[in-house]
PDB file of C-alpha atoms in Angstrom:
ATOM      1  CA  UNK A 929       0.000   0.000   0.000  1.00  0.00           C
ATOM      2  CA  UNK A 930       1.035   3.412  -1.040  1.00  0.00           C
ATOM      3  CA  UNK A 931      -0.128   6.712   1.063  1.00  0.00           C
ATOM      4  CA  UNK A 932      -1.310   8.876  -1.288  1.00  0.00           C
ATOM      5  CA  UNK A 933      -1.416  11.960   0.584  1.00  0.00           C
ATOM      6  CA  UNK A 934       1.067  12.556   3.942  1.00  0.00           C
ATOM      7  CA  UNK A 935      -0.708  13.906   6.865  1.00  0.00           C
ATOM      8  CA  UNK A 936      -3.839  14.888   5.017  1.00  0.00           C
ATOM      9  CA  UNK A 937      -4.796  16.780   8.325  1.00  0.00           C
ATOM     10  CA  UNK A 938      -2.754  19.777   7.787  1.00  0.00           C
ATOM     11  CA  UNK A 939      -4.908  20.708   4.207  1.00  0.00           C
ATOM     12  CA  UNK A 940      -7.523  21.257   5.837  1.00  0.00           C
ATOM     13  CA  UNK A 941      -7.099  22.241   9.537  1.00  0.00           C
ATOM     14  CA  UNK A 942     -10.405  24.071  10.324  1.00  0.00           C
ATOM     15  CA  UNK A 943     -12.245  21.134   9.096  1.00  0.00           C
ATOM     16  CA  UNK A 944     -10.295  19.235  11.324  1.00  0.00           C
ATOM     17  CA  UNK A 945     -10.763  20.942  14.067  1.00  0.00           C
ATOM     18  CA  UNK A 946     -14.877  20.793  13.730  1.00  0.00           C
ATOM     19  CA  UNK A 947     -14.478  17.112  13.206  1.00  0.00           C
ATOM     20  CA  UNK A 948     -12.399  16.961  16.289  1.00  0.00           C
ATOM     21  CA  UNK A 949     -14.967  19.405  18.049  1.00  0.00           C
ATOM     22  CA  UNK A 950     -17.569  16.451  17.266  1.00  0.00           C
ATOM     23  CA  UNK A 951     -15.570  13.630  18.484  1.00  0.00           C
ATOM     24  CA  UNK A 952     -15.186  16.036  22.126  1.00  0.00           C
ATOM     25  CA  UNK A 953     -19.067  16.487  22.086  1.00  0.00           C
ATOM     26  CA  UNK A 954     -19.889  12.519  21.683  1.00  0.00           C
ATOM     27  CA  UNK A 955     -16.952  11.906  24.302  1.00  0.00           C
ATOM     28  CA  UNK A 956     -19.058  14.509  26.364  1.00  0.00           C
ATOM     29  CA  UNK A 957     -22.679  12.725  25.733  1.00  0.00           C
ATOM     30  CA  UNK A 958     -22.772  10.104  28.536  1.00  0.00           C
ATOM     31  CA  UNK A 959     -22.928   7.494  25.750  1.00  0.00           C
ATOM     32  CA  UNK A 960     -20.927   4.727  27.623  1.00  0.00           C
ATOM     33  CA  UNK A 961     -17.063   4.671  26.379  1.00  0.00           C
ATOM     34  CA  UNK A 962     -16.596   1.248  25.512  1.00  0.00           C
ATOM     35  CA  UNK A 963     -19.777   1.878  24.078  1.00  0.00           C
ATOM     36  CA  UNK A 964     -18.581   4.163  21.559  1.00  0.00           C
ATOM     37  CA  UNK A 965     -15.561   2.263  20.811  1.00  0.00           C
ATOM     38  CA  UNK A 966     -17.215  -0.656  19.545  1.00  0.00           C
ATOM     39  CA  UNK A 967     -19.184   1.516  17.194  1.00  0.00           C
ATOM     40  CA  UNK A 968     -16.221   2.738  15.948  1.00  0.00           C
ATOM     41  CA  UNK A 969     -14.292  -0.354  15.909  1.00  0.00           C
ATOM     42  CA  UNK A 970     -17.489  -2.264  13.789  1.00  0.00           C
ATOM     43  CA  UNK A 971     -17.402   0.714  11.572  1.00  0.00           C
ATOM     44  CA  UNK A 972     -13.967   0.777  10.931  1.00  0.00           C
ATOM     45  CA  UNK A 973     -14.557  -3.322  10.297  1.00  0.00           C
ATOM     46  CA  UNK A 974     -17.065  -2.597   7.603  1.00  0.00           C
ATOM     47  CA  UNK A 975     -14.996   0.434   5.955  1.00  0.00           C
ATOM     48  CA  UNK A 976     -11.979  -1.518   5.768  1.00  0.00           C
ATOM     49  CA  UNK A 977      -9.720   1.415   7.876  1.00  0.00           C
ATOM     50  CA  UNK A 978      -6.802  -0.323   8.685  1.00  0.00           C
ATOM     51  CA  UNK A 979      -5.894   2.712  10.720  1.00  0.00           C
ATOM     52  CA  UNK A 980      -9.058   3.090  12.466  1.00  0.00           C
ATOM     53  CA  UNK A 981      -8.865  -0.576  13.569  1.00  0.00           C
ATOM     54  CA  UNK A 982      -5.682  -0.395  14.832  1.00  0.00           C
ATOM     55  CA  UNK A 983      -6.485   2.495  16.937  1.00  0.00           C
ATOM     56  CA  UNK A 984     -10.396   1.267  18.321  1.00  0.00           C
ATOM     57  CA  UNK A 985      -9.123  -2.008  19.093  1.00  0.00           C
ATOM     58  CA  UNK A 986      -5.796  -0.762  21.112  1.00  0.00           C
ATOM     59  CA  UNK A 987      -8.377   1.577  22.831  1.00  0.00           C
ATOM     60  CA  UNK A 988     -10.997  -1.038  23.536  1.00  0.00           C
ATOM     61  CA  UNK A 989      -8.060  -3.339  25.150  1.00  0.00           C
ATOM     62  CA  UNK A 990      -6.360  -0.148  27.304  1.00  0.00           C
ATOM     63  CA  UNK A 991     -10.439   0.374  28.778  1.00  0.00           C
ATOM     64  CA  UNK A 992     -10.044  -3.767  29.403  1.00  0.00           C
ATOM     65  CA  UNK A 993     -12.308  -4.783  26.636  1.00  0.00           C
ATOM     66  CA  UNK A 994     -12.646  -8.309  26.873  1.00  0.00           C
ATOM     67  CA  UNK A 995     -10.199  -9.797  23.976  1.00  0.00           C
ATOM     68  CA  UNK A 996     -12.759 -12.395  22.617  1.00  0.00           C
ATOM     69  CA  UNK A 997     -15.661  -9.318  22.104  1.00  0.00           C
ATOM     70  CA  UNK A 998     -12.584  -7.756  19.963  1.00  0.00           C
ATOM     71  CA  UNK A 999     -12.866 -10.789  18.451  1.00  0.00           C
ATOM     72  CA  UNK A1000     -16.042 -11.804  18.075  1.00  0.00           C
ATOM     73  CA  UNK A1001     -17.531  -7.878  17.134  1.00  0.00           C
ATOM     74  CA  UNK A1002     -17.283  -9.408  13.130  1.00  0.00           C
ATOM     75  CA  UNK A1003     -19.799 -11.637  14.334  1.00  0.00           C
ATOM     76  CA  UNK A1004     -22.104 -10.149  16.345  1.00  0.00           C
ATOM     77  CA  UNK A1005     -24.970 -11.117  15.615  1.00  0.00           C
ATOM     78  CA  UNK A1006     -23.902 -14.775  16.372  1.00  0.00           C
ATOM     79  CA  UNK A1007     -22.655 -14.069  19.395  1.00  0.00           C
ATOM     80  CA  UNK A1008     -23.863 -14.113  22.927  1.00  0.00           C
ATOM     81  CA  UNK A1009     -21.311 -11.767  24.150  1.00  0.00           C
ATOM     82  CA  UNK A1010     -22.983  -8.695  23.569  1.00  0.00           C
ATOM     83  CA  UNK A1011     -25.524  -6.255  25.611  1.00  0.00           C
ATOM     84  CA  UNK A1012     -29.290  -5.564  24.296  1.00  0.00           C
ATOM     85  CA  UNK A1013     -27.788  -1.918  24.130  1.00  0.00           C
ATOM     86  CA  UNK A1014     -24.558  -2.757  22.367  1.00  0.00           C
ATOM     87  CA  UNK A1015     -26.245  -5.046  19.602  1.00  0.00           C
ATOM     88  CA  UNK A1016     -28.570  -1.987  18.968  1.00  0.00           C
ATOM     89  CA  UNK A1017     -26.276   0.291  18.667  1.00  0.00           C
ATOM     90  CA  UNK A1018     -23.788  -2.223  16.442  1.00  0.00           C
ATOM     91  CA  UNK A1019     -27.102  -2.936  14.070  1.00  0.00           C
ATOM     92  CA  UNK A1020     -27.452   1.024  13.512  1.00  0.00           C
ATOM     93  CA  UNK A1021     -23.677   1.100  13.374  1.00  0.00           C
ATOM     94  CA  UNK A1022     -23.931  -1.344  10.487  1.00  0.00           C
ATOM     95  CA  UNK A1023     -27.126   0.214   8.936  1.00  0.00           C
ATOM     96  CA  UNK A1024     -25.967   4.053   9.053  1.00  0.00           C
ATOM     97  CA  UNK A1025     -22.318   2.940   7.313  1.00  0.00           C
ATOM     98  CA  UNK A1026     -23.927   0.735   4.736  1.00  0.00           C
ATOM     99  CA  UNK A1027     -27.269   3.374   4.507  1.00  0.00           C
ATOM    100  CA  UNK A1028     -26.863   3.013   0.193  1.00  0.00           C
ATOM    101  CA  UNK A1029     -27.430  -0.847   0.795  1.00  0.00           C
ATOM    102  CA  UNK A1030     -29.776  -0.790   3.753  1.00  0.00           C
ATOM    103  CA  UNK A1031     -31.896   2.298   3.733  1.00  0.00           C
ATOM    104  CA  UNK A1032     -31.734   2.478   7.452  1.00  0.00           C
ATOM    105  CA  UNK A1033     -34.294  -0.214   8.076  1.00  0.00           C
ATOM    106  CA  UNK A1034     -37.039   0.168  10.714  1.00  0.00           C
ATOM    107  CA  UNK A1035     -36.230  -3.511  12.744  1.00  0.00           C
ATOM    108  CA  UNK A1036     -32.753  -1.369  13.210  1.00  0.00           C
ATOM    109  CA  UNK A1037     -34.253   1.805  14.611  1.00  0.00           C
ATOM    110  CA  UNK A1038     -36.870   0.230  16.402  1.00  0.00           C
ATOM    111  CA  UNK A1039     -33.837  -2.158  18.059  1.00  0.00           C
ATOM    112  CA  UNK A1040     -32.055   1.150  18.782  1.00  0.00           C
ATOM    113  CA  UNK A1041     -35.217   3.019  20.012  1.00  0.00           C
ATOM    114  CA  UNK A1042     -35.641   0.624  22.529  1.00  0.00           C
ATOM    115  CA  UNK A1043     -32.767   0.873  23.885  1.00  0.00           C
ATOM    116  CA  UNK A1044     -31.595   4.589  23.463  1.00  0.00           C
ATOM    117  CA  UNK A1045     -33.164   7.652  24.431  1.00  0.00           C
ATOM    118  CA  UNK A1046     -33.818  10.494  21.727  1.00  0.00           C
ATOM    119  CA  UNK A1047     -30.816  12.477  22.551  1.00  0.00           C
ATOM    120  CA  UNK A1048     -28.726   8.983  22.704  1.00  0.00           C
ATOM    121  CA  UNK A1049     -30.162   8.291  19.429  1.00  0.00           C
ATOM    122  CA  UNK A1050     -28.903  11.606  18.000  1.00  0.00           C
ATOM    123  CA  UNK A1051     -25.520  11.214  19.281  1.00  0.00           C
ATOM    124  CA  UNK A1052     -25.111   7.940  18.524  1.00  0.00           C
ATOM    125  CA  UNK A1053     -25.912   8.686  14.921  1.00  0.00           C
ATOM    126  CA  UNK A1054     -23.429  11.756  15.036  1.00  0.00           C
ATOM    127  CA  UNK A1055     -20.624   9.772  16.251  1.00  0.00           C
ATOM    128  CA  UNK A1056     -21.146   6.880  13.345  1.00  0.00           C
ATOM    129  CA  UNK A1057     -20.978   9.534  11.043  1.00  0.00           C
ATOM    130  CA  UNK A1058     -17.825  11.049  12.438  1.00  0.00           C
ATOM    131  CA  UNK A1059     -16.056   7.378  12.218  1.00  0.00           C
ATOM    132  CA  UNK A1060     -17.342   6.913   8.597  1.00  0.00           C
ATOM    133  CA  UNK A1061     -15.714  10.566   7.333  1.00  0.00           C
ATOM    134  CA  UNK A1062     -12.374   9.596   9.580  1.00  0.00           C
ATOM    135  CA  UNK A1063     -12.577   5.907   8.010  1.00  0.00           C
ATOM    136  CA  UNK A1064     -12.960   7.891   4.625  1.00  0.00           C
ATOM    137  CA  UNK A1065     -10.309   9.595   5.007  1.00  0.00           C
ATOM    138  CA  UNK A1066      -7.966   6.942   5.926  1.00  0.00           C
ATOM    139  CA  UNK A1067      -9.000   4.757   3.289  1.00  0.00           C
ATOM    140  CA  UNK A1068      -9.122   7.314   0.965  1.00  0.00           C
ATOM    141  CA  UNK A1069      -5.463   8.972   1.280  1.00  0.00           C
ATOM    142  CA  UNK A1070      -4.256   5.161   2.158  1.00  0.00           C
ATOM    143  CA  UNK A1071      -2.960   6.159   5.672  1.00  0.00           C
ATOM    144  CA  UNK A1072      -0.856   3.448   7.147  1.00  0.00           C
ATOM    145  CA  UNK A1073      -1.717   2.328  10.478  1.00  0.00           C
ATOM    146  CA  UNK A1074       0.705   2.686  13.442  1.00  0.00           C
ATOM    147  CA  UNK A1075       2.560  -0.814  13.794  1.00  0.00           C
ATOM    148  CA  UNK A1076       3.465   0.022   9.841  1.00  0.00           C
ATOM    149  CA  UNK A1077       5.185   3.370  10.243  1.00  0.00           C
ATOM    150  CA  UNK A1078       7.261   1.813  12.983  1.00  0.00           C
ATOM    151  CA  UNK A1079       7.984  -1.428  10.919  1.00  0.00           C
ATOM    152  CA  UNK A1080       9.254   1.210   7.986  1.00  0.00           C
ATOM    153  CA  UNK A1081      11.421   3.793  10.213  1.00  0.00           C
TER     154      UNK A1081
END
């Protein structure tokens, strides 16, 4: 793999910044932090982010995620390991990043109403966003992950 564009961050460093603004707010929501790493993590699954992964899952295991739900989050909807609350908020994770195949299907929301309040709903939908455009731009520019740059130097 070839990056395509060296710290893509510095072109465009007020965007940054409101994208970084928006990752502070859902930190700030009282959406649970493993939580939100999860949804990231899945995302970052589905995208492909090689960087992203890295980065979720080295999170995930610093909070003391469980290694076999790091594992297992590929198949979660097989698994047993997960929370009512976390397998709604995975199916929406997975609905929201594929929305061109899915549509955003109402056995999703209704999973995800049931288990989130309206403002959890909102923010939860925010921060799958935010991971998509970060996984985006990852993929997109071909950013290496960090156990790669210190394999290279």
């Amino acid at each position: 793999m070839t990056t395509r564009l060296n710290n893509a961050h510095s072109y465009a460093p007020e965007a940054i910044k409101a994208m970084t603004a928006l990752e502070e707010s859902c930190k700030a929501s009282g959406l649970e932090r493993n939580l939100m790493e999860l949804v990231r993590l899945r995302a970052s699954q589905s995208n492909g982010c090689a960087f992203c992964i890295h980065m979720h899952a080295t999170d995930l295991r610093r909070a003391g995620e469980d290694e076999m739900r790091l594992h297992m989050l590929n198949a979660w909807r097989e698994s047993t390991l997960y929370s009512p609350r976390e397998r709604a908020a995975l199916g929406w994770t997975e609905a929201l990043t594929r929305l061109a195949e899915t549509g955003a299907p109402d056995a999703d929301y209704e999973a995800l109403k049931a288990e989130f309040s309206e403002a959890e709903q909102v923010n939860l939908t925010l921060l799958i966003g935010s991971i998509n455009t970060w996984n985006r731009l990852q993929v997109g520019f071909r950013a290496p992950h960090p156990a790669l740059r210190r394999a290279a130097a």
